[in-house]
Amino acid sequence: MAPTKEELERRRIVGVEAERVSNVTSTDFPGHYPGEDYAWDLERFRKSLKIQIHKANDLDYEFDLIGVDASVANAFRRILISEVPTLAIETVFVHNNTSIVQDEVLAQRLGLVPLRGDKKGFQQLRWLKKNPDEPAAEATDFNTVVMALKVTCTRNHATPATETDPEKLYFNSSVYARDIKFTPQGRQSEWFSGAGEIRPVNPDILLAKLRPGQEVDIEMHCVLGIGQDHAKFSPVATASYRLLPSIRIKQPITGEEAEKFVNCFPKGVAEVQTDKKTGQKKAVVVNPRKDTVSREVLRHDEFKGKVELGRVRDHFIFSVESTGMYNSDELFLQAVQILKKKCVDFHEKLLDS
């Protein structure tokens, strides 16, 4: 027997009550119920799957993924964090470092500086070592990018004797990420040139401070890697999702109670509107996305039985913040390709077994 529309809607909502969360789990297999046919149907999946983009720029991307199970949404999140390959500084050769920052600390700072460059050029690069337990291959222009950092601090004799600002007293008193220079090897000058040259995403990252006579002379080798090996290879600063809040007004909330109801939620979630027929003020939910599910409304006796809070089980609000090597919207597409390849590989192994 097919479930009613009301029953299907009830199953989608995770109940948020004053002291507990209800209807958290459904069945042994998510979304499957006894006595109902849940054979895979591509057309039905296409109709239920929806993607709505709410914010998209180079570094921030927010979209809604609707109609999939939490396991699929979480797979995308984990792939974004740990399996999309990026370029980062792996080996640091310190020729000279007379700054107060120790060699190993400076090397760690350099490794965490995110890099960017021509995306088509990155497609030419190969892995120096796919498995961290395996020995590295020979460094070539196809698997290793060389960067250099050479800065010497000198005194500015043109400043007056009363000057105290180090930025005016000295030349190169601070070493910034902008001082890291790309030194192309082999065909890398063709792959990364002009605006596509490999460089730090943020040129204003402070690396060290120098005083006259101090110098930093370093050569760095950058390789492809994934966040699973080290956080410096992760292409995202954050990749997270949350379920869409659900706020259902079961009985009209009017008058002074309407104002109090609106104040129980963050700004923009609900508002007081005037009924055109009766002229009475009543509370209306306008944007549940902005709700933080604080449950403040459940603390007040006058709203008992009038409002029902929850979260939509298959509506995920994704937030992706890129570190800069790739645009934020490109990262999710790469995660889709990686998951697709995993499925194809798994299917081939099943056929071979």
Short mmCIF file of C-alpha atoms in Angstrom, two decimals:
data_model
loop_
_atom_site.label_atom_id
_atom_site.label_comp_id
_atom_site.label_asym_id
_atom_site.label_seq_id
_atom_site.Cartn_x
_atom_site.Cartn_y
_atom_site.Cartn_z
CA MET A 1 0.00 0.00 0.00
CA ALA A 2 1.44 3.34 -1.04
CA PRO A 3 1.91 5.85 1.80
CA THR A 4 -0.16 9.03 1.83
CA LYS A 5 1.31 12.43 1.07
CA GLU A 6 0.96 13.40 4.74
CA GLU A 7 2.84 10.26 5.82
CA LEU A 8 5.65 10.92 3.36
CA GLU A 9 5.98 14.48 4.67
CA ARG A 10 6.02 13.25 8.28
CA ARG A 11 8.87 10.85 7.50
CA ARG A 12 10.98 13.73 6.12
CA ILE A 13 10.92 15.70 9.38
CA VAL A 14 13.27 15.11 12.30
CA GLY A 15 11.37 16.41 15.32
CA VAL A 16 13.04 19.03 17.53
CA GLU A 17 11.40 19.11 20.96
CA ALA A 18 12.20 21.00 24.16
CA GLU A 19 14.46 18.32 25.62
CA ARG A 20 14.97 15.72 22.89
CA VAL A 21 15.13 15.05 19.18
CA SER A 22 12.58 12.58 17.82
CA ASN A 23 12.18 10.56 14.62
CA VAL A 24 15.95 10.52 14.16
CA THR A 25 16.20 7.12 12.48
CA SER A 26 13.75 5.62 10.02
CA THR A 27 14.51 2.00 9.08
CA ASP A 28 17.43 -0.41 8.82
CA PHE A 29 17.98 0.91 5.28
CA PRO A 30 17.46 4.70 5.07
CA GLY A 31 14.17 5.60 3.42
CA HIS A 32 12.96 2.00 3.08
CA TYR A 33 9.78 0.83 4.83
CA PRO A 34 8.21 -2.66 5.09
CA GLY A 35 5.54 -3.50 2.55
CA GLU A 36 6.56 -0.74 0.12
CA ASP A 37 8.43 -1.03 -3.18
CA TYR A 38 11.74 0.81 -3.18
CA ALA A 39 13.39 -0.76 -6.23
CA TRP A 40 15.85 1.63 -7.83
CA ASP A 41 14.14 3.92 -10.31
CA LEU A 42 16.31 6.45 -12.15
CA GLU A 43 13.37 8.63 -13.19
CA ARG A 44 12.04 8.78 -9.63
CA PHE A 45 15.52 9.72 -8.37
CA ARG A 46 15.82 12.48 -11.00
CA LYS A 47 12.51 13.96 -9.90
CA SER A 48 13.41 13.92 -6.21
CA LEU A 49 17.01 15.21 -6.63
CA LYS A 50 17.29 19.00 -6.59
CA ILE A 51 20.24 21.39 -6.29
CA GLN A 52 19.57 25.03 -5.48
CA ILE A 53 22.48 27.51 -5.50
CA HIS A 54 22.19 30.40 -3.04
CA LYS A 55 25.70 31.92 -3.04
CA ALA A 56 28.57 31.45 -5.45
CA ASN A 57 31.87 33.32 -5.64
CA ASP A 58 35.51 32.33 -5.89
CA LEU A 59 35.93 31.45 -2.21
CA ASP A 60 32.40 30.85 -0.82
CA TYR A 61 29.74 28.53 -2.18
CA GLU A 62 26.41 27.73 -0.57
CA PHE A 63 23.85 25.43 -2.12
CA ASP A 64 21.01 23.09 -1.15
CA LEU A 65 21.27 19.38 -1.92
CA ILE A 66 17.76 17.89 -1.76
CA GLY A 67 16.54 14.31 -2.13
CA VAL A 68 19.57 12.25 -1.07
CA ASP A 69 20.42 10.29 2.06
CA ALA A 70 22.76 11.66 4.73
CA SER A 71 25.38 9.06 3.79
CA VAL A 72 25.66 10.56 0.28
CA ALA A 73 25.86 14.12 1.58
CA ASN A 74 28.53 13.11 4.09
CA ALA A 75 30.50 11.32 1.35
CA PHE A 76 30.72 14.60 -0.57
CA ARG A 77 31.82 16.45 2.57
CA ARG A 78 34.57 13.95 3.35
CA ILE A 79 35.82 13.92 -0.25
CA LEU A 80 35.97 17.72 -0.30
CA ILE A 81 38.08 17.76 2.85
CA SER A 82 40.45 14.88 2.19
CA GLU A 83 40.47 13.56 -1.39
CA VAL A 84 40.56 16.47 -3.86
CA PRO A 85 44.26 16.86 -4.81
CA THR A 86 46.00 20.22 -4.50
CA LEU A 87 49.53 21.62 -4.69
CA ALA A 88 51.43 22.51 -1.52
CA ILE A 89 55.00 22.98 -0.34
CA GLU A 90 56.35 19.59 0.73
CA THR A 91 60.14 19.93 1.02
CA VAL A 92 62.02 23.00 2.27
CA PHE A 93 65.74 23.48 1.66
CA VAL A 94 67.09 26.15 4.02
CA HIS A 95 70.26 27.68 2.59
CA ASN A 96 70.34 30.49 5.12
CA ASN A 97 67.98 31.59 7.88
CA THR A 98 69.22 34.13 10.40
CA SER A 99 65.75 35.29 11.46
CA ILE A 100 64.45 34.54 14.95
CA VAL A 101 62.06 31.94 13.49
CA GLN A 102 63.57 28.45 13.73
CA ASP A 103 64.05 26.50 10.51
CA GLU A 104 61.43 23.84 11.31
CA VAL A 105 58.83 26.42 12.39
CA LEU A 106 59.39 28.47 9.24
CA ALA A 107 59.11 25.30 7.14
CA GLN A 108 55.74 24.52 8.77
CA ARG A 109 54.50 28.04 8.03
CA LEU A 110 55.56 27.78 4.41
CA GLY A 111 53.83 24.42 4.00
CA LEU A 112 50.51 25.89 5.12
CA VAL A 113 50.58 28.77 2.60
CA PRO A 114 47.88 27.96 -0.02
CA LEU A 115 48.98 28.25 -3.64
CA ARG A 116 47.17 28.99 -6.87
CA GLY A 117 47.96 29.13 -10.58
CA ASP A 118 46.69 28.22 -14.03
CA LYS A 119 44.16 25.39 -13.60
CA LYS A 120 44.98 23.88 -16.99
CA GLY A 121 48.63 23.85 -15.98
CA PHE A 122 47.81 21.87 -12.82
CA GLN A 123 46.28 19.18 -15.05
CA GLN A 124 49.76 18.57 -16.50
CA LEU A 125 51.21 17.72 -13.09
CA ARG A 126 51.51 14.15 -11.84
CA TRP A 127 51.91 12.62 -8.40
CA LEU A 128 55.44 12.48 -7.02
CA LYS A 129 54.23 9.60 -4.84
CA LYS A 130 50.65 8.36 -4.82
CA ASN A 131 51.01 6.42 -1.58
CA PRO A 132 52.85 8.15 1.32
CA ASP A 133 54.39 4.79 2.27
CA GLU A 134 55.99 4.38 -1.15
CA PRO A 135 59.35 5.92 -2.08
CA ALA A 136 59.11 9.14 -4.07
CA ALA A 137 59.79 9.13 -7.79
CA GLU A 138 62.53 11.23 -9.36
CA ALA A 139 61.65 14.93 -9.26
CA THR A 140 60.80 16.30 -12.72
CA ASP A 141 58.92 19.26 -14.17
CA PHE A 142 55.85 16.97 -14.32
CA ASN A 143 55.67 16.26 -10.59
CA THR A 144 57.59 18.99 -8.75
CA VAL A 145 57.18 22.77 -8.69
CA VAL A 146 60.10 24.83 -7.36
CA MET A 147 59.58 28.06 -5.41
CA ALA A 148 62.21 30.37 -3.93
CA LEU A 149 62.24 32.78 -0.99
CA LYS A 150 65.21 35.11 -0.68
CA VAL A 151 64.89 38.27 1.42
CA THR A 152 67.60 40.36 3.12
CA CYS A 153 66.89 43.17 5.57
CA THR A 154 68.89 46.39 5.28
CA ARG A 155 68.77 49.78 7.00
CA ASN A 156 67.09 52.77 5.36
CA HIS A 157 69.54 55.64 5.91
CA ALA A 158 67.11 58.20 4.49
CA THR A 159 64.84 58.07 7.55
CA PRO A 160 65.13 60.76 10.27
CA ALA A 161 66.77 59.90 13.60
CA THR A 162 63.42 60.22 15.42
CA GLU A 163 61.69 57.56 13.29
CA THR A 164 60.63 54.42 15.21
CA ASP A 165 58.50 52.54 12.67
CA PRO A 166 60.41 49.40 11.52
CA GLU A 167 58.60 49.49 8.17
CA LYS A 168 60.24 52.89 7.50
CA LEU A 169 63.54 52.30 9.30
CA TYR A 170 64.39 49.14 7.37
CA PHE A 171 63.93 47.60 3.95
CA ASN A 172 62.31 44.13 4.06
CA SER A 173 61.65 44.21 7.81
CA SER A 174 58.81 41.72 7.25
CA VAL A 175 58.78 38.62 5.05
CA TYR A 176 55.42 38.06 3.39
CA ALA A 177 53.98 35.33 1.21
CA ARG A 178 54.30 37.69 -1.77
CA ASP A 179 58.09 37.25 -1.48
CA ILE A 180 57.75 33.59 -2.51
CA LYS A 181 58.72 33.45 -6.18
CA PHE A 182 57.98 30.77 -8.76
CA THR A 183 61.04 29.36 -10.52
CA PRO A 184 59.72 27.33 -13.49
CA GLN A 185 61.45 24.13 -14.49
CA GLY A 186 61.31 22.62 -17.97
CA ARG A 187 57.88 23.11 -19.58
CA GLN A 188 56.40 24.74 -16.50
CA SER A 189 57.12 28.17 -18.01
CA GLU A 190 54.55 27.26 -20.71
CA TRP A 191 51.95 25.82 -18.32
CA PHE A 192 52.16 28.63 -15.76
CA SER A 193 52.81 32.06 -17.23
CA GLY A 194 51.53 35.60 -16.80
CA ALA A 195 48.44 35.75 -14.60
CA GLY A 196 48.51 31.93 -14.34
CA GLU A 197 51.91 31.86 -12.63
CA ILE A 198 52.00 29.80 -9.42
CA ARG A 199 51.82 32.11 -6.42
CA PRO A 200 50.38 32.29 -2.88
CA VAL A 201 46.62 32.84 -2.74
CA ASN A 202 47.01 35.56 -0.12
CA PRO A 203 50.14 37.67 -0.65
CA ASP A 204 49.85 39.34 2.78
CA ILE A 205 50.51 36.27 4.95
CA LEU A 206 53.29 37.22 7.38
CA LEU A 207 56.04 34.59 7.50
CA ALA A 208 58.81 36.20 9.59
CA LYS A 209 60.26 39.53 10.74
CA LEU A 210 63.83 40.60 10.00
CA ARG A 211 66.28 43.24 11.18
CA PRO A 212 69.40 44.62 9.42
CA GLY A 213 71.86 41.85 8.65
CA GLN A 214 69.28 39.06 8.88
CA GLU A 215 68.42 37.01 5.80
CA VAL A 216 66.13 34.22 4.65
CA ASP A 217 67.29 32.15 1.66
CA ILE A 218 65.08 29.10 1.02
CA GLU A 219 64.22 26.79 -1.86
CA MET A 220 60.87 24.92 -1.73
CA HIS A 221 59.59 21.91 -3.67
CA CYS A 222 55.82 21.68 -4.12
CA VAL A 223 53.97 18.46 -4.97
CA LEU A 224 50.42 17.23 -5.40
CA GLY A 225 48.77 15.69 -2.35
CA ILE A 226 45.42 15.17 -0.62
CA GLY A 227 44.10 16.29 2.75
CA GLN A 228 44.04 12.67 3.86
CA ASP A 229 47.85 12.85 4.01
CA HIS A 230 48.17 16.36 5.50
CA ALA A 231 45.82 19.27 6.16
CA LYS A 232 47.97 21.58 3.99
CA PHE A 233 46.70 19.70 0.91
CA SER A 234 43.03 20.17 1.81
CA PRO A 235 41.41 22.45 -0.82
CA VAL A 236 38.77 23.75 1.60
CA ALA A 237 38.99 25.84 4.74
CA THR A 238 35.56 24.46 5.70
CA ALA A 239 33.13 22.06 4.07
CA SER A 240 30.01 21.49 6.11
CA TYR A 241 26.29 20.93 5.85
CA ARG A 242 23.22 21.24 8.04
CA LEU A 243 19.62 20.14 7.71
CA LEU A 244 17.04 22.73 6.67
CA PRO A 245 15.10 23.88 9.76
CA SER A 246 11.34 23.33 9.71
CA ILE A 247 8.98 25.67 11.61
CA ARG A 248 5.29 24.77 11.38
CA ILE A 249 2.66 27.03 12.94
CA LYS A 250 -0.21 24.71 13.85
CA GLN A 251 -2.51 27.38 15.29
CA PRO A 252 -2.67 31.11 14.46
CA ILE A 253 -0.42 33.28 16.63
CA THR A 254 -1.82 36.80 16.77
CA GLY A 255 -1.60 40.12 18.60
CA GLU A 256 1.15 40.62 21.16
CA GLU A 257 1.99 36.91 21.02
CA ALA A 258 2.95 37.37 17.37
CA GLU A 259 5.60 39.95 18.30
CA LYS A 260 6.95 37.67 21.02
CA PHE A 261 6.99 34.72 18.62
CA VAL A 262 9.06 36.66 16.07
CA ASN A 263 11.57 37.68 18.77
CA CYS A 264 12.17 34.01 19.62
CA PHE A 265 13.99 33.52 16.31
CA PRO A 266 16.98 35.15 14.60
CA LYS A 267 16.21 38.19 12.47
CA GLY A 268 14.55 37.33 9.18
CA VAL A 269 13.13 33.92 10.17
CA ALA A 270 9.61 35.16 11.00
CA GLU A 271 7.72 38.42 10.80
CA VAL A 272 4.41 39.96 11.82
CA GLN A 273 1.99 40.47 8.94
CA THR A 274 -1.44 42.07 8.86
CA ASP A 275 -4.33 39.96 7.57
CA LYS A 276 -5.95 41.87 4.68
CA LYS A 277 -9.44 40.60 5.54
CA THR A 278 -9.54 40.93 9.33
CA GLY A 279 -6.79 43.52 9.83
CA GLN A 280 -5.39 41.35 12.61
CA LYS A 281 -1.65 40.97 13.12
CA LYS A 282 -0.32 37.43 12.96
CA ALA A 283 3.07 35.67 12.96
CA VAL A 284 4.28 34.18 9.68
CA VAL A 285 7.45 32.13 8.97
CA VAL A 286 9.21 33.70 5.97
CA ASN A 287 12.72 32.16 5.86
CA PRO A 288 13.42 29.08 8.02
CA ARG A 289 16.96 28.82 6.52
CA LYS A 290 18.12 31.56 8.88
CA ASP A 291 16.96 29.70 11.98
CA THR A 292 19.64 28.31 14.32
CA VAL A 293 17.18 25.92 16.03
CA SER A 294 17.73 27.47 19.44
CA ARG A 295 14.31 26.14 20.68
CA GLU A 296 13.71 29.46 22.42
CA VAL A 297 10.07 29.39 21.32
CA LEU A 298 9.51 26.10 23.17
CA ARG A 299 10.35 27.73 26.51
CA HIS A 300 7.15 29.81 26.53
CA ASP A 301 3.89 28.24 27.67
CA GLU A 302 1.73 30.37 25.38
CA PHE A 303 3.20 28.68 22.32
CA LYS A 304 2.70 25.08 23.48
CA GLY A 305 0.76 23.16 20.87
CA LYS A 306 0.90 26.09 18.46
CA VAL A 307 4.31 25.53 16.87
CA GLU A 308 6.24 22.47 15.79
CA LEU A 309 10.01 22.57 15.19
CA GLY A 310 12.04 20.11 13.17
CA ARG A 311 14.62 19.59 10.47
CA VAL A 312 14.05 18.22 6.97
CA ARG A 313 15.83 14.87 6.78
CA ASP A 314 16.82 14.98 3.09
CA HIS A 315 17.40 18.72 2.63
CA PHE A 316 21.08 19.59 3.17
CA ILE A 317 22.39 23.16 3.23
CA PHE A 318 26.01 22.85 2.04
CA SER A 319 28.67 25.46 2.71
CA VAL A 320 32.04 25.21 0.95
CA GLU A 321 34.89 27.66 1.57
CA SER A 322 37.80 27.28 -0.82
CA THR A 323 41.40 27.98 0.18
CA GLY A 324 41.92 29.49 -3.27
CA MET A 325 43.57 26.94 -5.56
CA TYR A 326 40.17 26.13 -7.09
CA ASN A 327 36.99 28.19 -7.16
CA SER A 328 34.49 26.98 -4.58
CA ASP A 329 31.94 25.78 -7.15
CA GLU A 330 34.58 23.74 -9.00
CA LEU A 331 35.42 21.84 -5.82
CA PHE A 332 32.00 20.23 -5.50
CA LEU A 333 32.09 19.14 -9.15
CA GLN A 334 35.47 17.52 -8.51
CA ALA A 335 34.02 15.73 -5.47
CA VAL A 336 31.22 14.37 -7.68
CA GLN A 337 33.79 13.05 -10.20
CA ILE A 338 35.82 11.38 -7.44
CA LEU A 339 32.73 9.69 -5.97
CA LYS A 340 31.69 8.57 -9.45
CA LYS A 341 35.12 7.00 -10.02
CA LYS A 342 34.90 5.20 -6.68
CA CYS A 343 31.54 3.73 -7.71
CA VAL A 344 32.89 2.62 -11.11
CA ASP A 345 35.97 1.00 -9.52
CA PHE A 346 33.81 -0.77 -6.94
CA HIS A 347 31.45 -2.05 -9.66
CA GLU A 348 34.38 -3.40 -11.71
CA LYS A 349 35.78 -5.24 -8.68
CA LEU A 350 32.37 -6.80 -8.05
CA LEU A 351 32.26 -8.05 -11.63
CA ASP A 352 35.79 -9.47 -11.36
CA SER A 353 35.12 -11.32 -8.09
#
